[in-house]
Amino acid sequence: MITAERKPLEEIIECIRPYDRILLVGCNECVTVCAAGGRKEVGLLASALRMAFMKEGRTLEITELTLERQCDPEYVEELVTMIDAADAVLSMACGCGVQEVARRYKNKPVYPAVNTKFMGASVSQGVWAERCQGCGDCILGLTGGICPVARCSKRLLNGPCGGSTSGKCEISDDVECAWQLIWDRMKELGIQDRYEEVMVAKDWRTSRDGGPRKIVREDLA
Amino acid sequence: MDKFEPVIVAFCCHYCAYTAADMAGSKRIPYPPNVKIVRVPCSGKVDAIHIMKALEKGADGVYVAGCLEGDCHFKKGNLNAAHRVEYVKKLLDETGIGGDRVEMVMMSAGMGEVFAQTATTITEKIRKLGPNPAKFPSNRKAASNE
């Protein structure tokens, strides 16, 4: 999923200070799962903002709505009936959702209420970690299902480096060495011999190096 | 100036604090009438939004009263509640309302005295903090009449 974290309240307040009527829009997908911008978080942020403004002696009118998916035009269309009643939109979706709202409602200012972080997985309740960088040419089949692009600090394709100590990365004791994980997994699967194969330099044009990317499925488009 | 009488909402677990309040009543132990009790099936049922809404609608302080550690009827509802209270405290600090208006307390069903003592301590603490700054003067009047 795409993970996100709420921005500091002060930053959000400064964005919406000039306005009296805010449409606060959440998303029912990834940001709900990572507890950053779902219905619950929309309710909490709305309540916190109302109180922050009441403290200043101002009344802030906030309309709360959580869309099924904020990155799809079909769902963003649902805002059409309430957009005119708002001075600005505050979005709790990832950057994709914010941009979709901005694209559809051209004359309405849109502000992000979360910082979009990474594509990750849930490690345990309340903990998420980066697992994929969307490089566009998946090598998980060669690395025992553990991604060195996302999980090695240096993105080494032939690791580990000298900074790997007791299974930990030199940048922090909290970071596991991806290549140690890969080796352990290969051993478990009995395919250690694959480790000897040198991986050739990766073509990064399929990643961000090739500029903004697009997928066109001609049978669907 | 009128003496400030805080409005305090106490979310009390059915299995402990609510029964402790009952015990305080049976034993004729007085506690401040400022405390408005909301019975919940478990303190873990109390979500962050319930605490926020109580403050937004005019409470000056809120506390969640759950079972003693290890005694939760639903295993760890009280611990979940404690984590949520910590989260709300931080959010209220960010808002400028102040996280010290919210507390998590733990007690057993037999602790009538502790219930009364907690209610008194928290009421006095909120009285010192003064009215919830998120209340307009008109709201303050309405809240104290409820």
PDB file of C-alpha atoms in Angstrom, chain A residues 60-195:
ATOM      1  CA  LEU A  60     -14.330  27.024  10.886  1.00  0.00           C
ATOM      2  CA  GLU A  61     -16.977  25.259   8.875  1.00  0.00           C
ATOM      3  CA  ILE A  62     -15.691  21.810   7.925  1.00  0.00           C
ATOM      4  CA  THR A  63     -17.537  19.330   5.729  1.00  0.00           C
ATOM      5  CA  GLU A  64     -16.157  15.818   6.096  1.00  0.00           C
ATOM      6  CA  LEU A  65     -16.271  13.227   3.355  1.00  0.00           C
ATOM      7  CA  THR A  66     -14.290  10.073   2.748  1.00  0.00           C
ATOM      8  CA  LEU A  67     -14.260   8.863  -0.842  1.00  0.00           C
ATOM      9  CA  GLU A  68     -13.987   5.229  -1.826  1.00  0.00           C
ATOM     10  CA  ARG A  69     -10.841   6.058  -3.794  1.00  0.00           C
ATOM     11  CA  GLN A  70      -9.475   9.539  -4.303  1.00  0.00           C
ATOM     12  CA  CYS A  71      -7.174   8.629  -7.205  1.00  0.00           C
ATOM     13  CA  ASP A  72     -10.060   7.679  -9.518  1.00  0.00           C
ATOM     14  CA  PRO A  73     -12.078  10.322 -11.385  1.00  0.00           C
ATOM     15  CA  GLU A  74     -15.322   8.369 -10.888  1.00  0.00           C
ATOM     16  CA  TYR A  75     -15.142   8.791  -7.125  1.00  0.00           C
ATOM     17  CA  VAL A  76     -13.714  12.317  -7.148  1.00  0.00           C
ATOM     18  CA  GLU A  77     -16.809  13.288  -9.164  1.00  0.00           C
ATOM     19  CA  GLU A  78     -18.834  12.744  -5.966  1.00  0.00           C
ATOM     20  CA  LEU A  79     -17.471  16.037  -4.642  1.00  0.00           C
ATOM     21  CA  VAL A  80     -19.293  17.986  -7.336  1.00  0.00           C
ATOM     22  CA  THR A  81     -22.355  18.652  -5.192  1.00  0.00           C
ATOM     23  CA  MET A  82     -20.404  20.129  -2.296  1.00  0.00           C
ATOM     24  CA  ILE A  83     -17.360  21.728  -3.878  1.00  0.00           C
ATOM     25  CA  ASP A  84     -19.064  25.100  -4.405  1.00  0.00           C
ATOM     26  CA  ALA A  85     -19.920  25.366  -0.720  1.00  0.00           C
ATOM     27  CA  ALA A  86     -16.236  25.180   0.200  1.00  0.00           C
ATOM     28  CA  ASP A  87     -13.529  27.823  -0.067  1.00  0.00           C
ATOM     29  CA  ALA A  88     -10.792  25.180  -0.229  1.00  0.00           C
ATOM     30  CA  VAL A  89     -10.249  21.432  -0.160  1.00  0.00           C
ATOM     31  CA  LEU A  90      -8.034  19.729   2.393  1.00  0.00           C
ATOM     32  CA  SER A  91      -7.156  16.221   1.254  1.00  0.00           C
ATOM     33  CA  MET A  92      -6.026  13.380   3.489  1.00  0.00           C
ATOM     34  CA  ALA A  93      -5.294  11.086   0.537  1.00  0.00           C
ATOM     35  CA  CYS A  94      -1.848  10.324  -0.860  1.00  0.00           C
ATOM     36  CA  GLY A  95      -0.320  12.677  -3.424  1.00  0.00           C
ATOM     37  CA  CYS A  96      -2.234  10.884  -6.198  1.00  0.00           C
ATOM     38  CA  GLY A  97      -5.574  11.711  -4.588  1.00  0.00           C
ATOM     39  CA  VAL A  98      -4.652  15.341  -3.970  1.00  0.00           C
ATOM     40  CA  GLN A  99      -3.649  15.760  -7.619  1.00  0.00           C
ATOM     41  CA  GLU A 100      -6.796  14.096  -8.913  1.00  0.00           C
ATOM     42  CA  VAL A 101      -8.970  16.520  -6.918  1.00  0.00           C
ATOM     43  CA  ALA A 102      -6.852  19.441  -8.170  1.00  0.00           C
ATOM     44  CA  ARG A 103      -7.198  18.239 -11.765  1.00  0.00           C
ATOM     45  CA  ARG A 104     -10.973  17.875 -11.578  1.00  0.00           C
ATOM     46  CA  TYR A 105     -11.790  21.073  -9.680  1.00  0.00           C
ATOM     47  CA  LYS A 106      -9.571  23.619 -11.359  1.00  0.00           C
ATOM     48  CA  ASN A 107     -10.809  26.735  -9.584  1.00  0.00           C
ATOM     49  CA  LYS A 108     -10.586  25.338  -6.071  1.00  0.00           C
ATOM     50  CA  PRO A 109      -7.405  25.413  -3.984  1.00  0.00           C
ATOM     51  CA  VAL A 110      -6.410  21.965  -2.732  1.00  0.00           C
ATOM     52  CA  TYR A 111      -4.022  21.349   0.170  1.00  0.00           C
ATOM     53  CA  PRO A 112      -2.486  18.080   1.340  1.00  0.00           C
ATOM     54  CA  ALA A 113      -2.995  17.165   4.990  1.00  0.00           C
ATOM     55  CA  VAL A 114      -0.629  14.189   4.879  1.00  0.00           C
ATOM     56  CA  ASN A 115       2.924  13.540   3.747  1.00  0.00           C
ATOM     57  CA  THR A 116       2.954  10.575   1.372  1.00  0.00           C
ATOM     58  CA  LYS A 117       5.844   8.335   2.372  1.00  0.00           C
ATOM     59  CA  PHE A 118       6.450   5.067   0.548  1.00  0.00           C
ATOM     60  CA  MET A 119       5.061   1.797  -0.794  1.00  0.00           C
ATOM     61  CA  GLY A 120       5.202  -0.491   2.166  1.00  0.00           C
ATOM     62  CA  ALA A 121       3.801  -3.378   4.126  1.00  0.00           C
ATOM     63  CA  SER A 122       2.489  -3.694   7.627  1.00  0.00           C
ATOM     64  CA  VAL A 123       5.185  -5.169   9.883  1.00  0.00           C
ATOM     65  CA  SER A 124       2.996  -5.270  12.991  1.00  0.00           C
ATOM     66  CA  GLN A 125       0.059  -3.285  14.383  1.00  0.00           C
ATOM     67  CA  GLY A 126       0.906   0.373  13.812  1.00  0.00           C
ATOM     68  CA  VAL A 127       4.253  -0.271  12.090  1.00  0.00           C
ATOM     69  CA  TRP A 128       4.816   0.009   8.347  1.00  0.00           C
ATOM     70  CA  ALA A 129       8.063  -0.432   6.432  1.00  0.00           C
ATOM     71  CA  GLU A 130       9.210   0.298   2.894  1.00  0.00           C
ATOM     72  CA  ARG A 131       9.105  -2.726   0.609  1.00  0.00           C
ATOM     73  CA  CYS A 132       8.955  -1.497  -3.000  1.00  0.00           C
ATOM     74  CA  GLN A 133      10.307   1.436  -4.950  1.00  0.00           C
ATOM     75  CA  GLY A 134       8.415   0.774  -8.141  1.00  0.00           C
ATOM     76  CA  CYS A 135      11.611   0.398 -10.206  1.00  0.00           C
ATOM     77  CA  GLY A 136       9.582  -0.956 -13.090  1.00  0.00           C
ATOM     78  CA  ASP A 137      11.657  -4.108 -13.594  1.00  0.00           C
ATOM     79  CA  CYS A 138      11.076  -6.478 -10.694  1.00  0.00           C
ATOM     80  CA  ILE A 139      14.008  -8.631  -9.593  1.00  0.00           C
ATOM     81  CA  LEU A 140      12.340 -10.298  -6.601  1.00  0.00           C
ATOM     82  CA  GLY A 141      12.486 -13.627  -8.448  1.00  0.00           C
ATOM     83  CA  LEU A 142      16.287 -13.443  -8.369  1.00  0.00           C
ATOM     84  CA  THR A 143      16.634 -12.335  -4.758  1.00  0.00           C
ATOM     85  CA  GLY A 144      14.488 -14.796  -2.856  1.00  0.00           C
ATOM     86  CA  GLY A 145      11.522 -12.451  -2.591  1.00  0.00           C
ATOM     87  CA  ILE A 146      13.403  -9.698  -0.752  1.00  0.00           C
ATOM     88  CA  CYS A 147      13.978  -6.468  -2.639  1.00  0.00           C
ATOM     89  CA  PRO A 148      17.487  -4.991  -2.480  1.00  0.00           C
ATOM     90  CA  VAL A 149      16.315  -1.885  -4.358  1.00  0.00           C
ATOM     91  CA  ALA A 150      13.862  -0.921  -1.619  1.00  0.00           C
ATOM     92  CA  ARG A 151      15.509  -2.518   1.415  1.00  0.00           C
ATOM     93  CA  CYS A 152      19.255  -2.091   0.914  1.00  0.00           C
ATOM     94  CA  SER A 153      20.305   1.445   1.872  1.00  0.00           C
ATOM     95  CA  LYS A 154      22.665   1.521  -1.120  1.00  0.00           C
ATOM     96  CA  ARG A 155      20.314  -0.343  -3.486  1.00  0.00           C
ATOM     97  CA  LEU A 156      23.156  -2.801  -4.150  1.00  0.00           C
ATOM     98  CA  LEU A 157      22.387  -5.525  -6.642  1.00  0.00           C
ATOM     99  CA  ASN A 158      25.378  -7.576  -5.541  1.00  0.00           C
ATOM    100  CA  GLY A 159      25.600  -7.257  -1.799  1.00  0.00           C
ATOM    101  CA  PRO A 160      26.185  -7.101   1.009  1.00  0.00           C
ATOM    102  CA  CYS A 161      28.645  -4.274   1.420  1.00  0.00           C
ATOM    103  CA  GLY A 162      31.218  -3.960   4.198  1.00  0.00           C
ATOM    104  CA  GLY A 163      28.731  -2.081   6.342  1.00  0.00           C
ATOM    105  CA  SER A 164      26.721  -5.190   7.114  1.00  0.00           C
ATOM    106  CA  THR A 165      27.315  -6.324  10.696  1.00  0.00           C
ATOM    107  CA  SER A 166      25.454  -9.121  12.467  1.00  0.00           C
ATOM    108  CA  GLY A 167      22.611  -8.813   9.988  1.00  0.00           C
ATOM    109  CA  LYS A 168      22.212  -5.075  10.516  1.00  0.00           C
ATOM    110  CA  CYS A 169      22.882  -2.173   8.172  1.00  0.00           C
ATOM    111  CA  GLU A 170      25.554   0.358   9.098  1.00  0.00           C
ATOM    112  CA  ILE A 171      23.073   3.249   8.920  1.00  0.00           C
ATOM    113  CA  SER A 172      21.165   2.028  11.981  1.00  0.00           C
ATOM    114  CA  ASP A 173      20.733  -0.969  14.241  1.00  0.00           C
ATOM    115  CA  ASP A 174      17.004  -0.757  13.424  1.00  0.00           C
ATOM    116  CA  VAL A 175      17.644  -1.457   9.730  1.00  0.00           C
ATOM    117  CA  GLU A 176      18.137  -5.038   8.684  1.00  0.00           C
ATOM    118  CA  CYS A 177      20.724  -5.746   6.003  1.00  0.00           C
ATOM    119  CA  ALA A 178      18.676  -6.682   2.935  1.00  0.00           C
ATOM    120  CA  TRP A 179      21.459  -8.851   1.588  1.00  0.00           C
ATOM    121  CA  GLN A 180      21.711 -10.773   4.851  1.00  0.00           C
ATOM    122  CA  LEU A 181      17.965 -11.388   4.574  1.00  0.00           C
ATOM    123  CA  ILE A 182      18.396 -12.477   0.960  1.00  0.00           C
ATOM    124  CA  TRP A 183      21.217 -14.878   1.892  1.00  0.00           C
ATOM    125  CA  ASP A 184      19.222 -16.359   4.795  1.00  0.00           C
ATOM    126  CA  ARG A 185      16.222 -16.855   2.578  1.00  0.00           C
ATOM    127  CA  MET A 186      18.243 -18.438  -0.229  1.00  0.00           C
ATOM    128  CA  LYS A 187      19.766 -20.839   2.280  1.00  0.00           C
ATOM    129  CA  GLU A 188      16.311 -21.749   3.551  1.00  0.00           C
ATOM    130  CA  LEU A 189      15.148 -22.420   0.001  1.00  0.00           C
ATOM    131  CA  GLY A 190      18.335 -24.379  -0.786  1.00  0.00           C
ATOM    132  CA  ILE A 191      19.279 -22.098  -3.680  1.00  0.00           C
ATOM    133  CA  GLN A 192      22.519 -20.599  -2.269  1.00  0.00           C
ATOM    134  CA  ASP A 193      24.270 -21.273  -5.585  1.00  0.00           C
ATOM    135  CA  ARG A 194      22.194 -18.492  -7.152  1.00  0.00           C
ATOM    136  CA  TYR A 195      23.940 -16.043  -4.863  1.00  0.00           C
TER     137      TYR A 195
END
